[in-house]
C-alpha cells in the first residue's frame, strides 16, 4: 500500500532528526547536525534492502518514489531554517567547507553514474520476411 511508503519515509525522517540532534549534542552544538542527510541515507538503504528481500509491492514502491521526489523540497525547506548568517559569521572555514562539499559532490556524480551499466543481451529472431531483434 502507498501508506507504507509514507510510513517508511516518516520513520527515516524522524530517525534522521533524532540522530542529527544526538550528533549535535555530542559535538556540543545546539543544532541538528546532518539529520536530513541521515534520513535520506536511511531511506535509500531501507528501500534497497526491502527490494532485495522482495518485501515491497508495486503500490508501496510507487508511494516511495513519489515521496522520495517530494523529499528534496522538504530538504530545501529544512535547510532554509538553518542560520546562514551565523554560519557566515563563523568565518572562512564555513565557506571553504561548503564549497568543498559541492565540488566533491560534482566530482563523484560521474563516477557513480558509470557504476550502474546494464548488460544488453541481443537475440536475433527470424520471422517472416523481416528480422526481429529482441533487446533485454
PDB file of C-alpha atoms in Angstrom:
ATOM      1  CA  UNK A   1       0.000   0.000   0.000  1.00  0.00           C
ATOM      2  CA  UNK A   2       1.011   3.579  -0.582  1.00  0.00           C
ATOM      3  CA  UNK A   3       0.675   4.380   3.114  1.00  0.00           C
ATOM      4  CA  UNK A   4       3.557   2.012   3.895  1.00  0.00           C
ATOM      5  CA  UNK A   5       5.804   4.130   1.693  1.00  0.00           C
ATOM      6  CA  UNK A   6       4.833   7.198   3.686  1.00  0.00           C
ATOM      7  CA  UNK A   7       5.420   5.286   6.928  1.00  0.00           C
ATOM      8  CA  UNK A   8       8.925   4.270   5.846  1.00  0.00           C
ATOM      9  CA  UNK A   9       9.695   7.847   4.838  1.00  0.00           C
ATOM     10  CA  UNK A  10       8.435   9.243   8.144  1.00  0.00           C
ATOM     11  CA  UNK A  11      10.390   6.672  10.169  1.00  0.00           C
ATOM     12  CA  UNK A  12      13.543   7.621   8.271  1.00  0.00           C
ATOM     13  CA  UNK A  13      12.849  11.322   8.747  1.00  0.00           C
ATOM     14  CA  UNK A  14      12.220  11.055  12.490  1.00  0.00           C
ATOM     15  CA  UNK A  15      15.242   8.799  12.966  1.00  0.00           C
ATOM     16  CA  UNK A  16      17.399  11.213  10.993  1.00  0.00           C
ATOM     17  CA  UNK A  17      16.259  14.156  13.101  1.00  0.00           C
ATOM     18  CA  UNK A  18      16.983  12.164  16.267  1.00  0.00           C
ATOM     19  CA  UNK A  19      20.480  11.159  15.132  1.00  0.00           C
ATOM     20  CA  UNK A  20      21.201  14.681  13.884  1.00  0.00           C
ATOM     21  CA  UNK A  21      20.226  16.144  17.260  1.00  0.00           C
ATOM     22  CA  UNK A  22      22.267  13.460  19.024  1.00  0.00           C
ATOM     23  CA  UNK A  23      25.329  14.226  16.890  1.00  0.00           C
ATOM     24  CA  UNK A  24      24.882  17.934  17.551  1.00  0.00           C
ATOM     25  CA  UNK A  25      24.694  17.254  21.289  1.00  0.00           C
ATOM     26  CA  UNK A  26      27.840  15.086  21.158  1.00  0.00           C
ATOM     27  CA  UNK A  27      29.697  17.815  19.271  1.00  0.00           C
ATOM     28  CA  UNK A  28      28.469  20.450  21.718  1.00  0.00           C
ATOM     29  CA  UNK A  29      26.395  22.279  19.129  1.00  0.00           C
ATOM     30  CA  UNK A  30      22.833  23.292  19.905  1.00  0.00           C
ATOM     31  CA  UNK A  31      21.587  22.281  16.446  1.00  0.00           C
ATOM     32  CA  UNK A  32      20.686  19.347  14.279  1.00  0.00           C
ATOM     33  CA  UNK A  33      23.869  18.205  12.502  1.00  0.00           C
ATOM     34  CA  UNK A  34      23.208  16.176   9.378  1.00  0.00           C
ATOM     35  CA  UNK A  35      19.779  14.892  10.354  1.00  0.00           C
ATOM     36  CA  UNK A  36      18.292  15.264   6.898  1.00  0.00           C
ATOM     37  CA  UNK A  37      21.320  13.550   5.373  1.00  0.00           C
ATOM     38  CA  UNK A  38      20.980  10.664   7.826  1.00  0.00           C
ATOM     39  CA  UNK A  39      17.296  10.395   6.915  1.00  0.00           C
ATOM     40  CA  UNK A  40      17.983  10.326   3.176  1.00  0.00           C
ATOM     41  CA  UNK A  41      20.696   7.714   3.610  1.00  0.00           C
ATOM     42  CA  UNK A  42      18.427   5.536   5.755  1.00  0.00           C
ATOM     43  CA  UNK A  43      15.633   5.867   3.194  1.00  0.00           C
ATOM     44  CA  UNK A  44      17.881   4.755   0.350  1.00  0.00           C
ATOM     45  CA  UNK A  45      19.305   1.827   2.324  1.00  0.00           C
ATOM     46  CA  UNK A  46      15.916   0.658   3.602  1.00  0.00           C
ATOM     47  CA  UNK A  47      14.284   0.787   0.185  1.00  0.00           C
ATOM     48  CA  UNK A  48      17.138  -1.167  -1.398  1.00  0.00           C
ATOM     49  CA  UNK A  49      17.055  -3.714   1.443  1.00  0.00           C
ATOM     50  CA  UNK A  50      13.292  -4.219   1.101  1.00  0.00           C
ATOM     51  CA  UNK A  51      13.579  -4.506  -2.691  1.00  0.00           C
ATOM     52  CA  UNK A  52      16.256  -7.199  -2.383  1.00  0.00           C
ATOM     53  CA  UNK A  53      14.100  -9.116   0.109  1.00  0.00           C
ATOM     54  CA  UNK A  54      11.066  -8.622  -2.178  1.00  0.00           C
ATOM     55  CA  UNK A  55       9.074  -7.011   0.648  1.00  0.00           C
ATOM     56  CA  UNK A  56       7.798  -4.009  -1.308  1.00  0.00           C
ATOM     57  CA  UNK A  57       4.772  -4.398  -3.517  1.00  0.00           C
ATOM     58  CA  UNK A  58       4.228  -2.153  -6.532  1.00  0.00           C
ATOM     59  CA  UNK A  59       1.940   0.327  -4.734  1.00  0.00           C
ATOM     60  CA  UNK A  60       4.434   0.779  -1.907  1.00  0.00           C
ATOM     61  CA  UNK A  61       7.241   1.361  -4.405  1.00  0.00           C
ATOM     62  CA  UNK A  62       5.109   3.968  -6.183  1.00  0.00           C
ATOM     63  CA  UNK A  63       4.393   5.702  -2.877  1.00  0.00           C
ATOM     64  CA  UNK A  64       8.086   5.698  -2.015  1.00  0.00           C
ATOM     65  CA  UNK A  65       9.001   7.028  -5.445  1.00  0.00           C
ATOM     66  CA  UNK A  66       6.503   9.876  -5.083  1.00  0.00           C
ATOM     67  CA  UNK A  67       7.567  10.836  -1.574  1.00  0.00           C
ATOM     68  CA  UNK A  68      11.245  10.439  -2.378  1.00  0.00           C
ATOM     69  CA  UNK A  69      10.700  13.010  -5.117  1.00  0.00           C
ATOM     70  CA  UNK A  70       8.944  15.273  -2.628  1.00  0.00           C
ATOM     71  CA  UNK A  71      11.762  14.815  -0.138  1.00  0.00           C
ATOM     72  CA  UNK A  72      14.127  17.166  -1.969  1.00  0.00           C
ATOM     73  CA  UNK A  73      11.858  20.219  -1.468  1.00  0.00           C
ATOM     74  CA  UNK A  74      11.492  19.166   2.162  1.00  0.00           C
ATOM     75  CA  UNK A  75      15.281  19.144   2.494  1.00  0.00           C
ATOM     76  CA  UNK A  76      15.463  22.609   0.961  1.00  0.00           C
ATOM     77  CA  UNK A  77      12.794  23.879   3.344  1.00  0.00           C
ATOM     78  CA  UNK A  78      14.643  22.427   6.315  1.00  0.00           C
ATOM     79  CA  UNK A  79      17.903  23.921   5.103  1.00  0.00           C
ATOM     80  CA  UNK A  80      16.219  27.307   4.935  1.00  0.00           C
ATOM     81  CA  UNK A  81      15.689  27.029   8.686  1.00  0.00           C
ATOM     82  CA  UNK A  82      19.406  26.923   9.311  1.00  0.00           C
ATOM     83  CA  UNK A  83      21.034  30.107  10.469  1.00  0.00           C
ATOM     84  CA  UNK A  84      23.082  31.022   7.401  1.00  0.00           C
ATOM     85  CA  UNK A  85      24.162  34.351   8.885  1.00  0.00           C
ATOM     86  CA  UNK A  86      25.690  32.580  11.885  1.00  0.00           C
ATOM     87  CA  UNK A  87      27.498  30.172   9.557  1.00  0.00           C
ATOM     88  CA  UNK A  88      28.976  33.049   7.581  1.00  0.00           C
ATOM     89  CA  UNK A  89      29.943  34.799  10.804  1.00  0.00           C
ATOM     90  CA  UNK A  90      31.723  31.567  11.734  1.00  0.00           C
ATOM     91  CA  UNK A  91      34.457  32.587   9.370  1.00  0.00           C
ATOM     92  CA  UNK A  92      36.260  31.494   6.277  1.00  0.00           C
ATOM     93  CA  UNK A  93      36.255  27.806   7.260  1.00  0.00           C
ATOM     94  CA  UNK A  94      32.465  27.544   6.930  1.00  0.00           C
ATOM     95  CA  UNK A  95      32.602  28.911   3.391  1.00  0.00           C
ATOM     96  CA  UNK A  96      35.510  26.642   2.404  1.00  0.00           C
ATOM     97  CA  UNK A  97      33.718  23.591   3.828  1.00  0.00           C
ATOM     98  CA  UNK A  98      30.538  24.391   1.901  1.00  0.00           C
ATOM     99  CA  UNK A  99      32.363  24.942  -1.384  1.00  0.00           C
ATOM    100  CA  UNK A 100      34.449  21.772  -0.873  1.00  0.00           C
ATOM    101  CA  UNK A 101      31.350  19.646  -0.329  1.00  0.00           C
ATOM    102  CA  UNK A 102      29.727  20.955  -3.511  1.00  0.00           C
ATOM    103  CA  UNK A 103      32.871  20.413  -5.603  1.00  0.00           C
ATOM    104  CA  UNK A 104      33.390  16.883  -4.238  1.00  0.00           C
ATOM    105  CA  UNK A 105      29.730  16.037  -4.909  1.00  0.00           C
ATOM    106  CA  UNK A 106      30.022  17.226  -8.512  1.00  0.00           C
ATOM    107  CA  UNK A 107      33.174  15.126  -8.952  1.00  0.00           C
ATOM    108  CA  UNK A 108      31.548  11.972  -7.567  1.00  0.00           C
ATOM    109  CA  UNK A 109      28.397  12.054  -9.745  1.00  0.00           C
ATOM    110  CA  UNK A 110      30.144  10.918 -12.975  1.00  0.00           C
ATOM    111  CA  UNK A 111      31.888   8.127 -11.083  1.00  0.00           C
ATOM    112  CA  UNK A 112      28.628   6.863  -9.624  1.00  0.00           C
ATOM    113  CA  UNK A 113      26.759   7.091 -12.913  1.00  0.00           C
ATOM    114  CA  UNK A 114      29.330   4.836 -14.627  1.00  0.00           C
ATOM    115  CA  UNK A 115      28.912   2.123 -11.988  1.00  0.00           C
ATOM    116  CA  UNK A 116      25.398   1.085 -12.994  1.00  0.00           C
ATOM    117  CA  UNK A 117      25.946  -0.014 -16.592  1.00  0.00           C
ATOM    118  CA  UNK A 118      23.298  -2.548 -17.625  1.00  0.00           C
ATOM    119  CA  UNK A 119      24.224  -5.594 -19.661  1.00  0.00           C
ATOM    120  CA  UNK A 120      22.467  -5.701 -23.029  1.00  0.00           C
ATOM    121  CA  UNK A 121      21.536  -9.087 -24.404  1.00  0.00           C
ATOM    122  CA  UNK A 122      20.773  -9.116 -28.108  1.00  0.00           C
ATOM    123  CA  UNK A 123      18.946 -12.002 -29.723  1.00  0.00           C
ATOM    124  CA  UNK A 124      18.165 -12.133 -33.428  1.00  0.00           C
ATOM    125  CA  UNK A 125      14.878 -13.833 -34.249  1.00  0.00           C
ATOM    126  CA  UNK A 126      13.971 -14.528 -37.853  1.00  0.00           C
ATOM    127  CA  UNK A 127      10.280 -14.293 -38.524  1.00  0.00           C
ATOM    128  CA  UNK A 128       8.562 -13.811 -41.830  1.00  0.00           C
ATOM    129  CA  UNK A 129      10.337 -11.578 -44.287  1.00  0.00           C
ATOM    130  CA  UNK A 130      11.981  -9.310 -41.767  1.00  0.00           C
ATOM    131  CA  UNK A 131      14.391  -9.943 -38.931  1.00  0.00           C
ATOM    132  CA  UNK A 132      13.222  -9.025 -35.460  1.00  0.00           C
ATOM    133  CA  UNK A 133      15.733  -8.081 -32.784  1.00  0.00           C
ATOM    134  CA  UNK A 134      14.905  -8.582 -29.108  1.00  0.00           C
ATOM    135  CA  UNK A 135      16.940  -6.487 -26.677  1.00  0.00           C
ATOM    136  CA  UNK A 136      16.738  -7.117 -22.954  1.00  0.00           C
TER     137      UNK A 136
END
